[in-house]
Tab-separated table of C-alpha atoms and ligand atoms in Angstrom:
chain	number	residue	atom	x	y	z
A	28	MET	CA	-6.899	14.639	23.274
A	29	PRO	CA	-4.958	16.380	20.546
A	30	ALA	CA	-6.768	16.234	17.214
A	31	VAL	CA	-4.518	17.600	14.492
A	32	ILE	CA	-5.614	18.194	10.896
A	33	VAL	CA	-2.943	18.201	8.181
A	34	VAL	CA	-3.926	19.912	4.910
A	35	GLY	CA	-2.185	21.043	1.741
A	36	THR	CA	-2.259	24.800	1.221
A	37	GLN	CA	-1.535	24.908	-2.527
A	38	TRP	CA	-2.407	22.573	-5.435
A	39	GLY	CA	-1.234	19.341	-3.854
A	40	ASP	CA	2.067	17.486	-3.521
A	41	GLU	CA	3.310	19.846	-0.814
A	42	GLY	CA	4.796	16.968	1.182
A	43	LYS	CA	1.771	16.030	3.292
A	44	GLY	CA	2.875	12.392	3.286
A	45	LYS	CA	6.199	13.215	4.867
A	46	ALA	CA	4.592	15.631	7.350
A	47	THR	CA	2.037	13.032	8.423
A	48	ASP	CA	4.654	10.329	8.684
A	49	GLN	CA	6.849	12.548	10.756
A	50	LEU	CA	4.133	13.394	13.216
A	51	GLY	CA	3.410	9.676	13.354
A	52	ALA	CA	5.643	8.879	16.306
A	53	GLY	CA	3.444	10.872	18.673
A	54	VAL	CA	0.142	9.817	17.145
A	55	ASP	CA	-2.277	6.937	17.851
A	56	LEU	CA	-4.652	7.173	14.876
A	57	VAL	CA	-4.218	8.605	11.372
A	58	VAL	CA	-7.502	9.170	9.546
A	59	LYS	CA	-7.633	9.925	5.845
A	60	PHE	CA	-10.778	11.975	5.347
A	61	ASN	CA	-11.145	12.830	1.646
A	62	GLY	CA	-10.096	11.846	-1.858
A	63	GLY	CA	-8.954	8.428	-2.960
A	64	ASN	CA	-6.171	7.009	-5.057
A	65	ASN	CA	-5.842	10.283	-6.965
A	66	ALA	CA	-3.424	11.199	-4.151
A	67	GLY	CA	0.246	10.333	-4.264
A	68	HIS	CA	2.029	10.731	-0.954
A	69	THR	CA	5.731	9.963	-0.778
A	70	VAL	CA	7.417	8.888	2.414
A	71	VAL	CA	11.127	8.122	2.613
A	72	ILE	CA	12.228	5.978	5.559
A	73	ASP	CA	15.861	4.913	5.951
A	74	GLY	CA	16.465	5.571	2.260
A	75	GLU	CA	13.451	3.438	1.220
A	76	LYS	CA	10.788	5.249	-0.767
A	77	TYR	CA	7.090	4.482	-0.340
A	78	ALA	CA	4.427	5.942	-2.651
A	79	LEU	CA	1.019	5.786	-1.007
A	80	HIS	CA	-2.140	6.534	-2.952
A	81	LEU	CA	-5.169	5.321	-1.078
A	82	LEU	CA	-3.665	4.260	2.225
A	83	PRO	CA	-3.086	6.854	4.971
A	84	ALA	CA	0.597	7.656	5.603
A	85	GLY	CA	0.143	6.397	9.180
A	86	ILE	CA	0.277	2.850	7.811
A	87	LEU	CA	4.075	3.072	7.849
A	88	THR	CA	4.368	3.787	11.556
A	89	GLU	CA	4.275	0.981	14.085
A	90	GLY	CA	1.621	1.404	16.731
A	91	VAL	CA	-0.489	3.793	14.649
A	92	THR	CA	-3.996	2.758	13.588
A	93	PRO	CA	-4.562	3.987	10.030
A	94	ILE	CA	-8.194	4.649	9.158
A	95	ILE	CA	-9.926	5.287	5.844
A	96	GLY	CA	-12.744	7.653	6.781
A	97	ASN	CA	-16.259	7.930	5.402
A	98	GLY	CA	-15.239	10.901	3.236
A	99	VAL	CA	-12.819	8.794	1.177
A	100	VAL	CA	-13.672	6.992	-2.064
A	101	VAL	CA	-12.189	3.502	-2.192
A	102	ASP	CA	-11.029	1.569	-5.229
A	103	LEU	CA	-10.973	-1.973	-3.826
A	104	GLU	CA	-8.541	-3.289	-6.415
A	105	VAL	CA	-6.077	-0.521	-5.563
A	106	LEU	CA	-6.646	-1.035	-1.838
A	107	PHE	CA	-5.442	-4.619	-1.997
A	108	GLN	CA	-2.659	-3.872	-4.473
A	109	GLU	CA	-1.271	-1.303	-2.036
A	110	ILE	CA	-1.712	-3.568	0.972
A	111	ASP	CA	0.001	-6.471	-0.835
A	112	GLU	CA	2.854	-4.291	-1.994
A	113	LEU	CA	3.525	-2.973	1.510
A	114	ALA	CA	3.272	-6.486	2.938
A	115	SER	CA	5.805	-7.730	0.379
A	116	ARG	CA	8.171	-5.047	1.670
A	117	GLY	CA	7.767	-6.288	5.211
A	118	ARG	CA	5.297	-3.659	6.418
A	119	ASP	CA	2.505	-4.656	8.778
A	120	THR	CA	-0.847	-3.522	7.354
A	121	SER	CA	-3.085	-5.461	9.719
A	122	ARG	CA	-4.058	-2.365	11.718
A	123	LEU	CA	-5.876	-0.741	8.778
A	124	ARG	CA	-9.560	0.088	9.372
A	125	ILE	CA	-12.181	1.323	6.893
A	126	SER	CA	-15.391	3.221	7.546
A	127	SER	CA	-18.516	1.273	6.603
A	128	ASN	CA	-19.824	4.531	5.096
A	129	ALA	CA	-16.907	5.116	2.724
A	130	HIS	CA	-17.957	5.037	-0.911
A	131	ILE	CA	-16.592	2.518	-3.402
A	132	ILE	CA	-15.174	3.464	-6.810
A	133	PRO	CA	-16.738	0.896	-9.166
A	134	SER	CA	-14.851	0.171	-12.406
A	135	TYR	CA	-17.542	1.923	-14.458
A	136	ASN	CA	-16.654	5.215	-12.808
A	137	ARG	CA	-13.061	4.961	-13.988
A	138	LEU	CA	-14.504	4.527	-17.461
A	139	MET	CA	-16.847	7.498	-16.962
A	140	ASP	CA	-13.976	9.675	-15.696
A	141	ARG	CA	-11.790	9.029	-18.730
A	142	THR	CA	-14.647	9.238	-21.200
A	143	THR	CA	-16.115	12.484	-19.894
A	144	GLU	CA	-12.653	14.081	-19.857
A	145	LYS	CA	-12.292	13.281	-23.543
A	146	PHE	CA	-15.671	14.828	-24.265
A	147	LEU	CA	-14.725	18.027	-22.454
A	148	GLY	CA	-12.080	18.649	-25.121
A	149	LYS	CA	-10.356	21.957	-24.456
A	150	ARG	CA	-12.231	22.368	-21.185
A	151	GLN	CA	-10.842	19.165	-19.700
A	152	ILE	CA	-9.728	19.181	-16.051
A	153	GLY	CA	-6.709	16.915	-16.450
A	154	THR	CA	-8.040	14.463	-13.850
A	155	THR	CA	-6.024	11.483	-12.679
A	156	GLY	CA	-8.547	9.194	-14.424
A	157	ARG	CA	-9.159	7.229	-11.233
A	158	GLY	CA	-12.952	7.646	-11.193
A	159	ILE	CA	-12.898	10.180	-8.367
A	160	GLY	CA	-15.293	12.793	-9.821
A	161	PRO	CA	-17.994	10.346	-10.997
A	162	THR	CA	-17.905	8.518	-7.635
A	163	TYR	CA	-18.399	11.702	-5.605
A	164	ALA	CA	-21.103	12.717	-8.110
A	165	ASP	CA	-22.866	9.369	-7.483
A	166	LYS	CA	-22.598	9.988	-3.736
A	167	MET	CA	-24.306	13.364	-4.078
A	168	ASN	CA	-26.831	11.929	-6.547
A	169	ARG	CA	-27.563	9.222	-3.977
A	170	ILE	CA	-26.752	6.401	-6.360
A	171	GLY	CA	-23.384	5.521	-4.834
A	172	LEU	CA	-22.166	2.210	-3.433
A	173	ARG	CA	-20.793	2.078	0.100
A	174	VAL	CA	-18.417	-0.368	1.740
A	175	GLN	CA	-21.264	-1.782	3.847
A	176	ASP	CA	-23.185	-2.718	0.664
A	177	LEU	CA	-20.577	-5.389	-0.055
A	178	PHE	CA	-22.100	-7.536	2.668
A	179	ASP	CA	-25.629	-7.720	1.263
A	180	GLU	CA	-25.658	-9.069	-2.254
A	181	SER	CA	-29.243	-8.165	-3.063
A	182	ILE	CA	-28.814	-4.562	-1.884
A	183	LEU	CA	-25.535	-4.306	-3.801
A	184	ARG	CA	-27.191	-5.607	-6.962
A	185	GLN	CA	-30.102	-3.165	-6.632
A	186	LYS	CA	-27.700	-0.273	-6.220
A	187	VAL	CA	-25.498	-1.258	-9.135
A	188	GLU	CA	-28.608	-1.681	-11.301
A	189	GLY	CA	-29.824	1.755	-10.234
A	190	ALA	CA	-26.532	3.424	-11.047
A	191	LEU	CA	-26.085	1.663	-14.364
A	192	ALA	CA	-29.619	2.320	-15.616
A	193	ASN	CA	-28.636	5.898	-16.187
A	194	LYS	CA	-24.978	5.470	-17.018
A	195	ASN	CA	-25.508	2.768	-19.631
A	196	HIS	CA	-27.780	5.131	-21.568
A	197	LEU	CA	-25.012	7.686	-21.570
A	198	LEU	CA	-22.306	5.179	-22.429
A	199	VAL	CA	-24.220	3.680	-25.337
A	200	LYS	CA	-26.145	6.602	-26.776
A	201	VAL	CA	-23.775	9.495	-26.142
A	202	PHE	CA	-20.322	8.024	-25.768
A	203	ASN	CA	-20.726	5.203	-28.267
A	204	LYS	CA	-19.416	2.564	-25.852
A	205	ARG	CA	-20.571	-0.901	-24.865
A	206	PRO	CA	-22.963	-1.070	-21.901
A	207	VAL	CA	-21.561	-2.227	-18.555
A	208	GLU	CA	-22.981	-5.553	-17.298
A	209	VAL	CA	-24.538	-5.518	-13.817
A	210	ASP	CA	-23.484	-9.138	-13.151
A	211	GLU	CA	-19.854	-8.452	-13.914
A	212	VAL	CA	-19.714	-5.439	-11.621
A	213	VAL	CA	-21.470	-7.243	-8.771
A	214	ALA	CA	-19.226	-10.308	-9.098
A	215	GLU	CA	-16.087	-8.189	-9.095
A	216	LEU	CA	-17.134	-6.214	-6.028
A	217	LEU	CA	-18.260	-9.315	-4.126
A	218	SER	CA	-14.883	-10.934	-4.749
A	219	TYR	CA	-13.382	-8.416	-2.300
A	220	ALA	CA	-16.046	-8.739	0.406
A	221	ASP	CA	-14.413	-11.393	2.586
A	222	ARG	CA	-11.090	-9.631	2.618
A	223	VAL	CA	-12.595	-6.248	3.449
A	224	ARG	CA	-14.963	-7.475	6.171
A	225	PRO	CA	-12.507	-7.632	9.091
A	226	MET	CA	-11.339	-4.079	8.420
A	227	VAL	CA	-14.755	-2.446	8.425
A	228	VAL	CA	-15.652	-0.291	11.423
A	229	ASP	CA	-17.797	2.586	12.587
A	230	ALA	CA	-14.888	4.972	12.072
A	231	SER	CA	-16.589	7.966	13.678
A	232	LEU	CA	-17.167	5.988	16.871
A	233	LEU	CA	-13.618	4.666	16.874
A	234	VAL	CA	-12.111	8.127	16.434
A	235	ASN	CA	-14.327	9.838	19.009
A	236	ASP	CA	-13.686	7.068	21.548
A	237	ALA	CA	-9.965	7.467	20.983
A	238	LEU	CA	-10.216	11.208	21.604
A	239	ASP	CA	-12.248	10.554	24.773
A	240	GLU	CA	-9.467	8.274	25.979
A	241	GLY	CA	-6.927	11.066	25.521
A	242	LYS	CA	-5.334	9.593	22.410
A	243	THR	CA	-3.808	11.697	19.633
A	244	VAL	CA	-5.545	11.643	16.261
A	245	LEU	CA	-4.165	13.044	13.044
A	246	PHE	CA	-6.483	13.803	10.132
A	247	GLU	CA	-4.667	13.497	6.823
A	248	ALA	CA	-5.944	15.354	3.751
A	249	GLY	CA	-5.525	14.260	0.180
A	250	GLN	CA	-5.164	17.019	-2.444
A	251	ALA	CA	-5.133	20.596	-1.167
A	252	THR	CA	-6.890	23.914	-0.539
A	253	MET	CA	-6.741	25.151	-4.138
A	254	LEU	CA	-8.104	21.806	-5.372
A	255	ASP	CA	-11.010	21.872	-2.875
A	256	ILE	CA	-14.424	21.556	-4.537
A	257	ASP	CA	-15.740	24.646	-2.682
A	258	HIS	CA	-12.666	26.782	-2.076
A	259	GLY	CA	-10.361	25.845	-4.942
A	260	THR	CA	-10.030	27.063	-8.512
A	261	TYR	CA	-13.353	25.555	-9.630
A	262	PRO	CA	-13.887	23.782	-12.023
A	263	PHE	CA	-10.171	22.892	-12.091
A	264	VAL	CA	-10.395	21.087	-8.769
A	265	THR	CA	-10.949	17.645	-7.349
A	266	SER	CA	-14.408	16.563	-6.201
A	267	SER	CA	-14.022	16.574	-2.418
A	268	ASN	CA	-13.404	18.973	0.463
A	269	ALA	CA	-9.651	18.898	0.936
A	270	THR	CA	-9.769	21.812	3.397
A	271	ALA	CA	-9.939	21.492	7.183
A	272	GLY	CA	-13.744	21.411	7.335
A	273	GLY	CA	-13.619	18.214	5.304
A	274	ALA	CA	-11.892	16.482	8.206
A	275	CYS	CA	-15.006	16.856	10.350
A	276	THR	CA	-17.499	15.627	7.763
A	277	GLY	CA	-15.079	13.084	6.289
A	278	ALA	CA	-14.210	11.448	9.598
A	279	GLY	CA	-17.330	12.032	11.690
A	280	VAL	CA	-15.905	14.329	14.364
A	281	GLY	CA	-17.262	17.668	15.522
A	282	PRO	CA	-15.322	20.915	14.959
A	283	THR	CA	-15.100	21.444	18.724
A	284	ARG	CA	-12.778	18.460	18.999
A	285	ILE	CA	-10.101	19.834	16.681
A	286	THR	CA	-7.077	21.239	18.505
A	287	SER	CA	-4.858	22.378	15.637
A	288	VAL	CA	-4.758	22.690	11.877
A	289	VAL	CA	-1.409	22.286	10.183
A	290	GLY	CA	-0.939	23.548	6.634
A	291	VAL	CA	1.775	22.058	4.460
A	292	THR	CA	3.284	24.262	1.762
A	293	LYS	CA	6.209	24.025	-0.578
A	294	ALA	CA	8.741	26.863	-0.439
A	295	TYR	CA	7.608	27.447	-4.041
A	296	THR	CA	4.509	26.220	-5.934
A	297	THR	CA	3.557	23.328	-8.211
A	298	ARG	CA	0.398	22.205	-9.917
A	299	VAL	CA	-0.598	19.103	-11.923
A	300	GLY	CA	-3.440	19.216	-14.432
A	301	GLU	CA	-5.197	22.199	-15.932
A	302	GLY	CA	-6.312	25.486	-14.395
A	303	PRO	CA	-5.026	28.936	-13.426
A	304	PHE	CA	-1.656	29.343	-11.695
A	305	PRO	CA	-0.556	33.008	-11.470
A	306	THR	CA	3.088	32.469	-10.475
A	307	GLU	CA	3.749	29.741	-13.038
A	308	LEU	CA	7.175	29.755	-14.690
A	309	PHE	CA	7.504	28.726	-18.301
A	310	GLY	CA	10.338	27.618	-20.580
A	311	ASP	CA	13.808	27.210	-19.100
A	312	GLU	CA	12.873	28.828	-15.797
A	313	GLY	CA	10.011	26.414	-15.212
A	314	GLU	CA	12.130	23.474	-16.321
A	315	GLU	CA	14.961	24.479	-13.993
A	316	LEU	CA	12.704	24.469	-10.928
A	317	ARG	CA	11.056	21.208	-12.057
A	318	LYS	CA	14.465	19.569	-12.354
A	319	ARG	CA	15.774	20.888	-9.052
A	320	GLY	CA	12.626	19.807	-7.206
A	321	GLY	CA	12.154	16.494	-9.045
A	322	GLU	CA	8.627	17.652	-9.814
A	323	PHE	CA	6.962	14.687	-11.487
A	324	GLY	CA	3.620	13.317	-10.266
A	325	VAL	CA	3.633	10.318	-7.924
A	326	THR	CA	0.278	9.094	-9.252
A	327	THR	CA	0.374	9.760	-12.978
A	328	GLY	CA	4.052	10.575	-13.580
A	329	ARG	CA	3.032	13.816	-15.287
A	330	PRO	CA	5.544	16.696	-15.104
A	331	ARG	CA	4.317	19.207	-12.547
A	332	ARG	CA	3.923	22.851	-13.517
A	333	THR	CA	6.248	24.959	-11.360
A	334	GLY	CA	6.323	28.549	-10.064
A	335	TRP	CA	7.288	30.856	-7.204
A	336	PHE	CA	5.656	30.979	-3.786
A	337	ASP	CA	2.286	32.713	-3.890
A	338	ALA	CA	1.563	34.467	-0.597
A	339	VAL	CA	-1.970	35.413	-1.673
A	340	VAL	CA	-2.710	31.694	-1.889
A	341	GLY	CA	-0.863	31.252	1.424
A	342	ARG	CA	-3.015	33.840	3.222
A	343	TYR	CA	-6.148	32.404	1.670
A	344	ALA	CA	-5.236	28.904	2.870
A	345	THR	CA	-4.623	30.237	6.376
A	346	ARG	CA	-8.080	31.790	6.344
A	347	VAL	CA	-10.219	28.998	4.874
A	348	ASN	CA	-8.533	26.306	6.952
A	349	GLY	CA	-7.994	28.304	10.148
A	350	LEU	CA	-4.350	27.235	10.131
A	351	THR	CA	-2.509	27.254	13.439
A	352	ASP	CA	0.865	26.171	11.993
A	353	LEU	CA	2.657	25.909	8.713
A	354	VAL	CA	5.110	23.252	7.546
A	355	VAL	CA	7.337	24.614	4.762
A	356	THR	CA	8.853	21.825	2.673
A	357	LYS	CA	11.586	21.678	0.042
A	358	LEU	CA	13.467	24.766	1.213
A	359	ASP	CA	16.611	22.916	0.053
A	360	VAL	CA	15.357	23.048	-3.549
A	361	LEU	CA	15.755	26.851	-3.563
A	362	THR	CA	19.451	26.707	-2.631
A	363	GLY	CA	21.568	28.331	-5.319
A	364	TYR	CA	19.080	30.894	-6.604
A	365	GLU	CA	20.545	34.397	-6.338
A	366	GLN	CA	17.139	35.992	-5.974
A	367	ILE	CA	13.895	34.329	-4.932
A	368	PRO	CA	10.696	36.108	-5.943
A	369	ILE	CA	7.617	35.867	-3.686
A	370	CYS	CA	4.218	36.879	-5.021
A	371	VAL	CA	2.787	39.291	-2.428
A	372	ALA	CA	-0.333	40.457	-4.305
A	373	TYR	CA	-1.951	40.374	-7.753
A	374	GLU	CA	-2.627	42.948	-10.368
A	375	VAL	CA	-5.980	42.440	-12.029
A	376	ASP	CA	-6.961	44.806	-14.840
A	377	GLY	CA	-4.631	47.489	-13.496
A	378	GLU	CA	-5.780	47.153	-9.878
A	379	ARG	CA	-3.839	45.695	-6.954
A	380	MET	CA	-5.500	42.832	-5.084
A	381	ASP	CA	-4.070	41.651	-1.778
A	382	GLU	CA	-6.594	38.869	-1.283
A	383	MET	CA	-7.827	36.030	-3.472
A	384	PRO	CA	-10.184	37.517	-6.092
A	385	MET	CA	-13.828	36.735	-5.482
A	386	ASN	CA	-14.338	35.997	-9.175
A	387	GLN	CA	-12.666	33.098	-10.866
A	388	SER	CA	-12.205	35.117	-14.089
A	389	ASP	CA	-10.177	37.702	-12.167
A	390	PHE	CA	-7.972	34.922	-10.850
A	391	HIS	CA	-7.407	33.710	-14.414
A	392	HIS	CA	-6.185	37.228	-15.314
A	393	ALA	CA	-4.211	37.842	-12.127
A	394	LYS	CA	-0.613	38.931	-12.666
A	395	PRO	CA	1.739	38.375	-9.754
A	396	ILE	CA	3.314	41.359	-8.002
A	397	TYR	CA	6.695	40.115	-6.824
A	398	GLU	CA	8.999	41.021	-4.002
A	399	CYS	CA	12.519	39.609	-4.377
A	400	MET	CA	14.377	38.019	-1.491
A	401	PRO	CA	18.142	37.435	-1.621
A	402	GLY	CA	19.028	33.744	-1.911
A	403	TRP	CA	21.734	31.543	-0.352
A	404	SER	CA	24.225	29.097	-1.795
A	405	GLU	CA	25.190	26.942	1.210
A	406	ASP	CA	23.983	23.317	1.288
A	407	ILE	CA	21.235	23.239	3.932
A	408	THR	CA	20.273	19.567	3.746
A	409	GLY	CA	22.221	18.757	6.934
A	410	VAL	CA	20.856	21.669	8.974
A	411	ARG	CA	18.583	20.694	11.894
A	412	LYS	CA	18.292	24.016	13.774
A	413	PHE	CA	16.670	27.170	12.469
A	414	ALA	CA	19.491	29.384	13.762
A	415	GLU	CA	21.973	27.339	11.734
A	416	LEU	CA	20.279	28.089	8.408
A	417	PRO	CA	21.971	30.763	6.270
A	418	VAL	CA	20.599	34.163	7.316
A	419	ASN	CA	18.900	34.665	3.940
A	420	ALA	CA	17.111	31.319	4.271
A	421	GLN	CA	15.916	32.383	7.743
A	422	ARG	CA	14.698	35.686	6.285
A	423	TYR	CA	12.879	33.869	3.480
A	424	ILE	CA	11.016	31.693	5.990
A	425	GLU	CA	10.230	34.686	8.206
A	426	ARG	CA	8.812	36.550	5.225
A	427	LEU	CA	6.618	33.553	4.238
A	428	GLU	CA	5.421	33.450	7.824
A	429	GLU	CA	4.582	37.145	7.851
A	430	LEU	CA	2.822	37.126	4.494
A	431	SER	CA	0.921	33.882	5.177
A	432	ARG	CA	-0.108	35.117	8.656
A	433	VAL	CA	0.707	31.870	10.411
A	434	ARG	CA	3.798	30.648	12.220
A	435	VAL	CA	6.168	28.296	10.439
A	436	SER	CA	6.633	25.413	12.852
A	437	VAL	CA	8.497	22.891	10.716
A	438	ILE	CA	10.862	23.275	7.762
A	439	GLY	CA	11.809	20.480	5.358
A	440	VAL	CA	15.351	20.426	4.004
A	441	GLY	CA	15.281	17.019	2.268
A	442	PRO	CA	12.926	14.103	1.507
A	443	SER	CA	13.913	11.784	4.366
A	444	ARG	CA	12.190	11.609	7.756
A	445	ASP	CA	15.058	13.276	9.597
A	446	ALA	CA	15.774	16.102	7.104
A	447	THR	CA	13.645	18.476	9.116
A	448	ILE	CA	13.946	21.539	11.320
A	449	VAL	CA	11.354	21.606	14.107
A	450	ARG	CA	10.614	24.990	15.678
A	451	HIS	CA	7.392	23.969	17.463
A	452	ASP	CA	6.336	20.413	18.262
A	453	LEU	CA	3.090	19.883	16.347
A	454	ALA	CA	1.800	16.669	17.900
A	455	ALA	CA	2.202	18.004	21.426
A	456	GLN	CA	0.166	21.137	20.844
A	457	GLY	CA	-3.234	19.874	21.829
A	458	ASN	CA	-1.828	19.220	25.292
A	459	LYS	CA	-1.398	22.930	25.961
B	501	GDP	P1	2.058	14.955	-0.934
B	501	GDP	O1	1.154	14.511	-2.024
B	501	GDP	O2	1.658	16.271	-0.359
B	501	GDP	O3	2.270	13.918	0.128
B	501	GDP	O4	3.481	15.193	-1.618
B	501	GDP	P2	4.209	14.254	-2.724
B	501	GDP	O5	4.768	13.061	-2.039
B	501	GDP	O6	3.321	14.065	-3.895
B	501	GDP	O7	5.359	15.225	-3.228
B	501	GDP	C1	6.302	15.762	-2.363
B	501	GDP	C2	7.709	15.304	-2.820
B	501	GDP	O8	8.666	16.068	-2.147
B	501	GDP	C3	8.048	13.876	-2.498
B	501	GDP	O9	8.876	13.375	-3.509
B	501	GDP	C4	8.803	13.962	-1.172
B	501	GDP	O10	9.699	12.890	-0.965
B	501	GDP	C5	9.542	15.248	-1.382
B	501	GDP	N1	9.821	16.038	-0.163
B	501	GDP	C6	9.021	16.266	0.914
B	501	GDP	N2	9.615	17.144	1.745
B	501	GDP	C7	10.786	17.494	1.166
B	501	GDP	C8	11.833	18.412	1.519
B	501	GDP	O11	11.797	19.090	2.526
B	501	GDP	N3	12.878	18.508	0.637
B	501	GDP	C9	12.957	17.777	-0.528
B	501	GDP	N4	14.010	17.942	-1.322
B	501	GDP	N5	11.983	16.923	-0.877
B	501	GDP	C10	10.925	16.788	-0.052
B	502	IMO	P1	-1.938	14.752	-3.424
B	502	IMO	O1	-2.754	14.216	-2.273
B	502	IMO	C1	-1.865	17.050	-7.147
B	502	IMO	C2	-5.561	17.107	-9.488
B	502	IMO	C3	-5.532	16.434	-10.852
B	502	IMO	C4	-6.529	17.293	-11.595
B	502	IMO	C5	-7.582	17.592	-10.531
B	502	IMO	C6	-8.790	16.670	-10.560
B	502	IMO	O2	-0.824	13.889	-3.857
B	502	IMO	O3	-1.550	16.176	-3.185
B	502	IMO	P2	-9.189	14.129	-9.901
B	502	IMO	O4	-8.579	12.871	-10.419
B	502	IMO	O5	-9.016	14.332	-8.432
B	502	IMO	O6	-10.615	14.288	-10.317
B	502	IMO	O7	-8.385	15.311	-10.652
B	502	IMO	O8	-6.916	17.448	-9.276
B	502	IMO	N1	-5.131	16.255	-8.364
B	502	IMO	C7	-3.958	16.373	-7.748
B	502	IMO	N2	-2.900	17.172	-7.983
B	502	IMO	N3	-1.839	16.222	-6.075
B	502	IMO	C8	-2.910	15.449	-5.794
B	502	IMO	O9	-3.002	14.710	-4.662
B	502	IMO	C9	-4.020	15.462	-6.665
B	502	IMO	N4	-5.205	14.815	-6.685
B	502	IMO	C10	-5.877	15.323	-7.720
B	502	IMO	O10	-4.248	16.494	-11.437
B	502	IMO	O11	-5.950	18.516	-11.972
B	503	MG	MG1	1.181	13.957	-4.014
């Protein structure tokens, strides 16, 4: 009954999609447990590139049941766009299941997301504009719409009316916009009902039954530790729990069922949107790493901010997620650097800090203390065994392992499924 959680350890885009896809062969169910179509997960299979936003990466593997858990927020238009696109490329999407408790992103929350960002001015978060924040806010405010509401028109109407009563005041009186019509929203949502109905399940029951039957379940996170609403760089975060705990609440499984927690990290760091980033590189240096890594967002196309590996963030991610393994991706991108700095601690107002500062303001002022590792120049994209990596690349990985306090089990040396070095088999672990 292996139950493996896969989380991002940095600010997203670490390569979770590839990691999930790769584990796919040994997995029966893949459950997405948080976030929505703010995610952009890239999977490259036989040279074909797939960009998944809302759908779990497991959708690309035959025999895997992909599940959208209760912790996810679902934009129904995007759901069917993604399904139709995959179908047009010959992929079977019929196995997809959706929790009846998952919340729906109504169109008015996309409007609210973009409008409130504008009003934040200099304090804006740089959201993806997909309505994620307002939909999670509605959930917590208990005025959200759930997938199950699609099947009872009068309940749906009552809920939309309830949500809009408040929002229309804001839209009209504060934001100077036109009010949103209840009828239009209800009609749009109902137009998806028949197509969604066969996919809707009690996802918690399905997942727990599968675990009881000895099946392997993978829990796939959107976003990442430093974007987590509780543990990230608040307020420059997303609005869900992207850390391991979120897998339990977002899928309806107890913590006692989890057998391992796999963190995915880049061999360096990137971030999209606003917020602090101590190891960020600017100017030519930042541009160089962005170019080498092809660091442009999958969801919004925005250039990603780039910087060196931050081991304070790494240690923090190990702690808050209880990581058992680390997947280090994009090691190939560092080929050719003579020296590779690693941030081992911060200096804050003249004092050394080895752990994540407790205060957000300290984190904003944190200056990285670097240790430099010698680089390598050999092409490593064809390497499949750790011992065959250049010695300096091996040392780099061993140092990340030491500083992050978790073993590095898998190393990515290219975007495709097979460009991977496996040191410990992740999917088999729960069988120990
Ligand atoms: P996710 O959001 O965590 O799934 O990551 P993204 O898909 O947004 O970004 C990761 C990018 O890195 C994608 O373009 C992947 O194809 C690519 N990628 C993943 N692993 C590797 C690797 O080991 N080497 C290289 N060069 N690219 C990789
Ligand atoms: P994956 O799953 C990188 C960032 C946004 C913004 C902040 C809040 O591909 O790693 P939101 O729209 O969620 O309210 O935006 O979070 N963000 C991501 N950054 N990768 C992601 O997902 C992200 N999802 C959200 O850029 O700064
Ligand atoms: Mg991404």
